[in-house]
Short mmCIF file of C-alpha atoms and ligand atoms in Angstrom, two decimals:
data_model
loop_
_atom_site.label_atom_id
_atom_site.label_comp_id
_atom_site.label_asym_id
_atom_site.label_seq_id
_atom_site.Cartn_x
_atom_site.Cartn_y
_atom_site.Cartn_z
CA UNK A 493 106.01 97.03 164.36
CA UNK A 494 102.27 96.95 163.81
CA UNK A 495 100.33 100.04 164.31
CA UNK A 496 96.13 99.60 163.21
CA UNK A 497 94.80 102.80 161.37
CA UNK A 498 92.33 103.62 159.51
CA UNK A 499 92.96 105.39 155.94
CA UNK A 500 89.17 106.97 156.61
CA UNK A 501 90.84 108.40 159.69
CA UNK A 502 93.58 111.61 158.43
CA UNK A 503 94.67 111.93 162.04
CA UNK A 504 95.24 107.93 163.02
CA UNK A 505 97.65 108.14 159.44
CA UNK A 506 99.36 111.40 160.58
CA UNK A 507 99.99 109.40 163.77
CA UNK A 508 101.69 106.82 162.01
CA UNK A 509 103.90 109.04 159.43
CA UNK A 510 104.69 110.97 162.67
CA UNK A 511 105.69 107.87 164.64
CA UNK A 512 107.77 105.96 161.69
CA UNK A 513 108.64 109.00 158.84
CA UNK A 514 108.58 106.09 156.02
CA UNK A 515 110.35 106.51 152.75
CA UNK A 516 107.65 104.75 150.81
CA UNK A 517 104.20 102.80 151.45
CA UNK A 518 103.18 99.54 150.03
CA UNK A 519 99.36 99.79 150.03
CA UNK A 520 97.43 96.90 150.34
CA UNK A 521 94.61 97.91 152.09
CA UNK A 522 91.25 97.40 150.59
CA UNK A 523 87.95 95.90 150.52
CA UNK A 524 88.19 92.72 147.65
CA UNK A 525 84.75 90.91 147.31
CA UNK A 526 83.07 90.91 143.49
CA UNK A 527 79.77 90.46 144.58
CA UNK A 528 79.58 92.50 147.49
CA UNK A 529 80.90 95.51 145.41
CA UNK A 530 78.12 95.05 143.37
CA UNK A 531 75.67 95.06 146.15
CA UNK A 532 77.12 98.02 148.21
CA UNK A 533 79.22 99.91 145.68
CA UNK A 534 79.34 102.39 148.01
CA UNK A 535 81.37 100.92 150.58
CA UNK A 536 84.03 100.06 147.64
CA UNK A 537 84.63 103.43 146.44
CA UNK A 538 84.65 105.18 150.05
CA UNK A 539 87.10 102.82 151.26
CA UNK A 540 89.35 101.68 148.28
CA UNK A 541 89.09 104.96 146.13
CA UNK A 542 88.78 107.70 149.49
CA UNK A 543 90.31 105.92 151.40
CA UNK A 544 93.41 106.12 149.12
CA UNK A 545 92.71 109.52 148.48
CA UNK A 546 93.39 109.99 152.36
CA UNK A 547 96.60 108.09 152.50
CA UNK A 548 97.90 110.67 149.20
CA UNK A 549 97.11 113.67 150.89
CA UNK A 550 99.35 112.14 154.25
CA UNK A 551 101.56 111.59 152.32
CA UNK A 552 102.39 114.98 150.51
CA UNK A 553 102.23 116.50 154.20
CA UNK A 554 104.62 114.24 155.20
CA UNK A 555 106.97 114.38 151.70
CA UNK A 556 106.25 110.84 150.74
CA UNK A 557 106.65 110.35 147.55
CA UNK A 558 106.73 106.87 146.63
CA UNK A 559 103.86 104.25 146.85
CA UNK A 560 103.92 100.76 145.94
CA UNK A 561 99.95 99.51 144.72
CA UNK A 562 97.96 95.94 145.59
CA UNK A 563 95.98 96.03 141.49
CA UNK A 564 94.30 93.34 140.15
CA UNK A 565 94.07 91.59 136.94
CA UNK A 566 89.64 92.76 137.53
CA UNK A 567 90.72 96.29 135.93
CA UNK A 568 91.15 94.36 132.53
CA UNK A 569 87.11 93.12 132.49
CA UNK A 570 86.24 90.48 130.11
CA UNK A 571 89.23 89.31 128.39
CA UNK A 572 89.72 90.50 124.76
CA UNK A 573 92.50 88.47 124.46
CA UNK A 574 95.10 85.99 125.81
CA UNK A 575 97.62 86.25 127.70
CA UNK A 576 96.32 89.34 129.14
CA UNK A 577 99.31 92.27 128.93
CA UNK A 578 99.62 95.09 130.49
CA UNK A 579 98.24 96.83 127.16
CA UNK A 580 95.19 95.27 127.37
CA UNK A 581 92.00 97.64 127.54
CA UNK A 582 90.71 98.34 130.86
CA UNK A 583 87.32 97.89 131.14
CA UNK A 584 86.38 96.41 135.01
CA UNK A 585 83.08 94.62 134.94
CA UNK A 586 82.34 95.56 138.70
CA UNK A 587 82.90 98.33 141.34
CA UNK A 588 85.72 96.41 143.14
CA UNK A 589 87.68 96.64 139.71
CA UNK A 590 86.75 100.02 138.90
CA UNK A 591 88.03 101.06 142.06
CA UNK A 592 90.93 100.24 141.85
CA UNK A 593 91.40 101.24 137.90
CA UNK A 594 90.29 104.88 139.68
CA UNK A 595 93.36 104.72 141.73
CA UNK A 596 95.32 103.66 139.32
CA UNK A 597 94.28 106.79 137.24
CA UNK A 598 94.81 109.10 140.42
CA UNK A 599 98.60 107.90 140.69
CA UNK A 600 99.18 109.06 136.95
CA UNK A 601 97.74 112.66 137.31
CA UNK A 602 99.78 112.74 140.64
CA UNK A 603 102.55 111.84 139.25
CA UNK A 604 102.01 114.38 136.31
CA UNK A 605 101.02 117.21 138.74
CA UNK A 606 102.96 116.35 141.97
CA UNK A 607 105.82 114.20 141.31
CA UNK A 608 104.38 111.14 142.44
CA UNK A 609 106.47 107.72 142.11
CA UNK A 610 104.24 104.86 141.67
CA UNK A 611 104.23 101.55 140.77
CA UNK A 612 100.55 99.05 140.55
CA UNK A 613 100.92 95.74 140.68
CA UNK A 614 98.48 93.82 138.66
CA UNK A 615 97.79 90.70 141.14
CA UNK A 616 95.80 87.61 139.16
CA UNK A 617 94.55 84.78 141.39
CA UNK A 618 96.74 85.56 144.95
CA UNK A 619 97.27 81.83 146.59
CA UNK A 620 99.12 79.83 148.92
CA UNK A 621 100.51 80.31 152.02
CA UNK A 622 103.92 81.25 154.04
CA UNK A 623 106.88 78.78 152.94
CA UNK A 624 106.95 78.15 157.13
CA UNK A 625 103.34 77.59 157.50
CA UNK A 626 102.51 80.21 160.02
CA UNK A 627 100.80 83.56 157.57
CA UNK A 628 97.63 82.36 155.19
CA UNK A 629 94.87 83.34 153.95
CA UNK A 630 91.71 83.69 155.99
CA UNK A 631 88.65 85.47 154.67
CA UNK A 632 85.72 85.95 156.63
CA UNK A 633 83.54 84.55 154.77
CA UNK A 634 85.15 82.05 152.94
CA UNK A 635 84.41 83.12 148.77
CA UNK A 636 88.04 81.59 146.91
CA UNK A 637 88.14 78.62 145.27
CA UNK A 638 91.16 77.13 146.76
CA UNK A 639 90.58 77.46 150.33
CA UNK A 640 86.83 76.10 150.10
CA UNK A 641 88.22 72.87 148.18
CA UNK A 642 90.78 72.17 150.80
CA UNK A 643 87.77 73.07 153.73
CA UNK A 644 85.81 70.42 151.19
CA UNK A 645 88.49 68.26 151.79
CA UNK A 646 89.17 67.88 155.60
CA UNK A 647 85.41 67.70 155.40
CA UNK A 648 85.06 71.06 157.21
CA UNK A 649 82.67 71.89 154.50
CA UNK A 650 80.06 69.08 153.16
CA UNK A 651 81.00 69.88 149.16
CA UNK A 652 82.62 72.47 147.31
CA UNK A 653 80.19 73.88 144.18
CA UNK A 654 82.26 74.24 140.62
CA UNK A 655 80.50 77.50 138.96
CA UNK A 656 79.49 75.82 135.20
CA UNK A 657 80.74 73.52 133.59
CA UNK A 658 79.91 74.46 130.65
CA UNK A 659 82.27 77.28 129.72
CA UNK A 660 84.58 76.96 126.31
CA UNK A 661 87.90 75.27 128.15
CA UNK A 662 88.93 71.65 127.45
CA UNK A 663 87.66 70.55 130.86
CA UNK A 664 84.22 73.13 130.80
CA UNK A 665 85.03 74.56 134.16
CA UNK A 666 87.23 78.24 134.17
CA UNK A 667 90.65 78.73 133.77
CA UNK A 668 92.49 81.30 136.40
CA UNK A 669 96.09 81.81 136.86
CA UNK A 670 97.07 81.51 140.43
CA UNK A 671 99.97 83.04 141.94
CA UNK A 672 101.75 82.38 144.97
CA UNK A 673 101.35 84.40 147.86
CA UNK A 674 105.74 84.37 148.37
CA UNK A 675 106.15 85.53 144.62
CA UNK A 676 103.92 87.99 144.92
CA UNK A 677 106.19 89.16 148.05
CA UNK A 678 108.99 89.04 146.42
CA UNK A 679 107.74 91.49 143.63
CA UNK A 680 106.54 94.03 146.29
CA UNK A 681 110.40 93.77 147.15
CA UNK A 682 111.90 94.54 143.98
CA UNK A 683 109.12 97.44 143.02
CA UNK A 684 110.36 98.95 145.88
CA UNK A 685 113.51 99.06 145.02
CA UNK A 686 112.27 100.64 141.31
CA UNK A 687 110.38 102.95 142.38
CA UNK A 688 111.79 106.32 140.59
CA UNK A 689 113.26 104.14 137.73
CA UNK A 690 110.00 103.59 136.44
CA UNK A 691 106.39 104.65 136.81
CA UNK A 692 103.80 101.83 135.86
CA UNK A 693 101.62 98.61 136.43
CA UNK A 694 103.09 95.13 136.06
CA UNK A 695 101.19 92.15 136.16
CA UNK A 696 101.79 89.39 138.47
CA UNK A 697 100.80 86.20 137.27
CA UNK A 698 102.15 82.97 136.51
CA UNK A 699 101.66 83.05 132.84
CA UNK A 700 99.39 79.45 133.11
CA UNK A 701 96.35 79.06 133.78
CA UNK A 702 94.30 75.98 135.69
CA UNK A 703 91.16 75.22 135.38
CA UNK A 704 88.77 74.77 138.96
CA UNK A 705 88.92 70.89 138.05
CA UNK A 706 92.49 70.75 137.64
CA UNK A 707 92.41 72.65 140.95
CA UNK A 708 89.96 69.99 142.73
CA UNK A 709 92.46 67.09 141.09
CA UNK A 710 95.78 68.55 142.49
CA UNK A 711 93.90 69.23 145.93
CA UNK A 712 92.88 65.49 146.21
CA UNK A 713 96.84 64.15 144.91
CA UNK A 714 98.15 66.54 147.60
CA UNK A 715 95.95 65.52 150.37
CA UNK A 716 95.18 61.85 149.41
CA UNK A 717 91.81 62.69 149.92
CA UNK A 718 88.33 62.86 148.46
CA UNK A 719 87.12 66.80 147.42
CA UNK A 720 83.21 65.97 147.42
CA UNK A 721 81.77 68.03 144.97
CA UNK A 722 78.47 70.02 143.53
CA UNK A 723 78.29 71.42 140.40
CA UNK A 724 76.76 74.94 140.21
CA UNK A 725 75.94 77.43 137.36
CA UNK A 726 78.03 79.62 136.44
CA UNK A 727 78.43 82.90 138.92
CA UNK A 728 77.66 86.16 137.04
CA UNK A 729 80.65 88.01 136.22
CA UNK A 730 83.39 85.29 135.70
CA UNK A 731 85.10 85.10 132.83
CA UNK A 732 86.06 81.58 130.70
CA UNK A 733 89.73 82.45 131.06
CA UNK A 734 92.27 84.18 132.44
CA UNK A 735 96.04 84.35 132.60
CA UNK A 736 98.50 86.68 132.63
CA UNK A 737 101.27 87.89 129.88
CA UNK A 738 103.92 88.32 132.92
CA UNK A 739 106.92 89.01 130.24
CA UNK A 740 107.06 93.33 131.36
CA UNK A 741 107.24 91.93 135.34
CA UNK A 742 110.38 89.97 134.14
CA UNK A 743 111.79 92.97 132.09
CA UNK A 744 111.41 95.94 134.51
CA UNK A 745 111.59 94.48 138.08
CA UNK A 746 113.91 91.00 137.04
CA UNK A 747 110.92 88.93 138.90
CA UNK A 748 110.00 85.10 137.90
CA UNK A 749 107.76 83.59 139.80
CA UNK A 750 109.54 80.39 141.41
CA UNK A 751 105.99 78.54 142.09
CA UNK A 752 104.76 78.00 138.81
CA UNK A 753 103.35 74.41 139.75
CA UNK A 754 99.67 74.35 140.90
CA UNK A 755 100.22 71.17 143.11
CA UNK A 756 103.36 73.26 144.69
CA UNK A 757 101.05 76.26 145.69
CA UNK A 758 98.51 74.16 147.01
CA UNK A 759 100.91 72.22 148.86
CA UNK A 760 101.55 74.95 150.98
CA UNK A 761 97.85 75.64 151.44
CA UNK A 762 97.04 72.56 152.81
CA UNK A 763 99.83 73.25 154.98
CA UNK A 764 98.64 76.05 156.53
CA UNK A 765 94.41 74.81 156.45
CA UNK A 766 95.66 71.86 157.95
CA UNK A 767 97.55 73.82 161.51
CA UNK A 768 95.78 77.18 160.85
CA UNK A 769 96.53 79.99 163.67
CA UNK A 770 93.35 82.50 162.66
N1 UDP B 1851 84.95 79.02 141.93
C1 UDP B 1851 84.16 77.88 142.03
N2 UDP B 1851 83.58 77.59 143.23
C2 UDP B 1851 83.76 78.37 144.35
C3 UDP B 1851 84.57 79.51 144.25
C4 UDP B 1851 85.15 79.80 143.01
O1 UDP B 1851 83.97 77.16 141.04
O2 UDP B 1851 83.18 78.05 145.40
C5 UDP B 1851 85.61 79.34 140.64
C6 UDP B 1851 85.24 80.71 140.10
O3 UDP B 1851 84.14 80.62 139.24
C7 UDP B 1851 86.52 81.12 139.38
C8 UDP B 1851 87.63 80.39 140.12
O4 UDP B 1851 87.00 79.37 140.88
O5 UDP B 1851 86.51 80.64 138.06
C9 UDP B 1851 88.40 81.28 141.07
O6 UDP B 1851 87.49 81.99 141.89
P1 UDP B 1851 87.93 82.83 143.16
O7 UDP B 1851 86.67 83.35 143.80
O8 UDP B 1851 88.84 82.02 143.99
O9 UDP B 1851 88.79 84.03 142.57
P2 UDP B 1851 88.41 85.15 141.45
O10 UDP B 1851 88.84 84.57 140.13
O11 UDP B 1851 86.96 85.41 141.53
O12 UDP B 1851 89.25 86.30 141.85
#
């Protein structure tokens, strides 16, 4: 079932704890745009970090105990070193990844104080769609890298732009480790499941990394098509490289990630961009 609340809105989630009594919530909600937190970093911390704050209170009232956490790989900051673990030193560069370091923080004093079971899953570069086609991703606007070179490349779009070239990677252009959107699924699954065994972030991540030209490359084998492209400076912010250490994922929830091809993930991207519903 699909109910619509708002986690600004105590009574429209008291409506929904009423209606269903859940055992647990996976909380994905958020707002997840770099720039824009930078902008309006208001709007980031009322919605992620309140809005939260909201859904915590609901549910002690309703004797929830258990909560399941959409992180990010942005509470680490500039990479001090590679892989990233889950040891690394959080420092977020922006307001999107502060805010959700903040919650992070919350669950660990509620779980001190209150009880609180919690688990935050560190997501890297979420990507690829459905294995049947029918849920992707859709962002309004468009800012990822692999939906823009697949728009690029059924010439919805005139050109992708590459952000520098001149970063220290064999290629020049940044290294990200994308993760497919079914792996990342199938973590939320098996958190679930430990939730009370252990209290904790995990990263999810594939453990390689590819680089926005290796991206463009596998886009134009798995189309047989052209990506037309313009290269950019760098955007402010990004980091050279990143890619996760996903050994602790393996060791407390027993999760590998089954796409660890780039050409595979996109595959099912340009699946989906090329019958999209929404
Ligand atoms: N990128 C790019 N052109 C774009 C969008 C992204 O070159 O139009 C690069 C960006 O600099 C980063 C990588 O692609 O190195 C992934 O960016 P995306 O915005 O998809 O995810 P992020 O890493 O910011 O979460």
């Amino acid at each position: 079932a699909f109910e619509k609340a708002d986690l600004l809105d105590k009574d429209s989630l008291r409506n929904v704890f009423q209606k269903f009594r859940p055992e647990a919530v996976v909380h994905f909600a958020a707002f997840a745009y770099v720039g824009e937190s930078v902008r309006d970093p208001r709007k980031y911390y009322r919605n992620n970090v309140a809005g939260t704050l909201n859904l915590l209170d609901v549910m002690r009232e309703y004797s929830v105990d258990k909560i399941v956490f959409s992180s990010t790989c942005a509470t680490y900051g500039e990479p001090q070193y590679l892989p990233i673990d889950e040891k690394h030193p959080q420092k977020p560069i922006n307001p999107y990844g502060r805010s959700k370091l903040m919650i992070e923080e919350i669950f660990r004093d509620y779980e001190t104080a209150y009880g609180l079971k919690h688990i935050s899953l560190r997501y890297f570069n979420a990507a690829g769609c459905s294995e049947d086609g029918a849920i992707g991703e859709s962002h309004l606007p468009e800012t990822h890298l692999i939906p823009l070179v697949l728009k690029a490349v059924n010439g919805e779009l005139e050109t992708v732009r590459v952000f520098g070239t001149d970063y220290d990677t064999p290629d020049g252009t940044c290294i990200r480790d994308y993760i497919h959107v079914e792996d990342l699924a199938a973590a939320h699954r098996l958190a679930l499941e430990k939730l009370g065994k252990y209290n904790g972030c995990v990263n999810l991540g594939t453990g390689i990394g590819s680089s926005v030209r290796e991206i463009i490359t596998a886009a134009e084998k798995v189309s047989g098509w052209r990506c037309p492209v313009e290269y950019a400076p760098r955007r402010p912010g990004d980091p050279a490289k990143l890619f996760a250490d996903n050994r602790k994922a393996g060791e407390i929830l027993g999760w590998r990630p089954r796409y660890t091809a780039i050409e595979e993930i996109i595959e099912t991207a340009w699946k989906w961009e090329t019958n999209r519903k929404y």
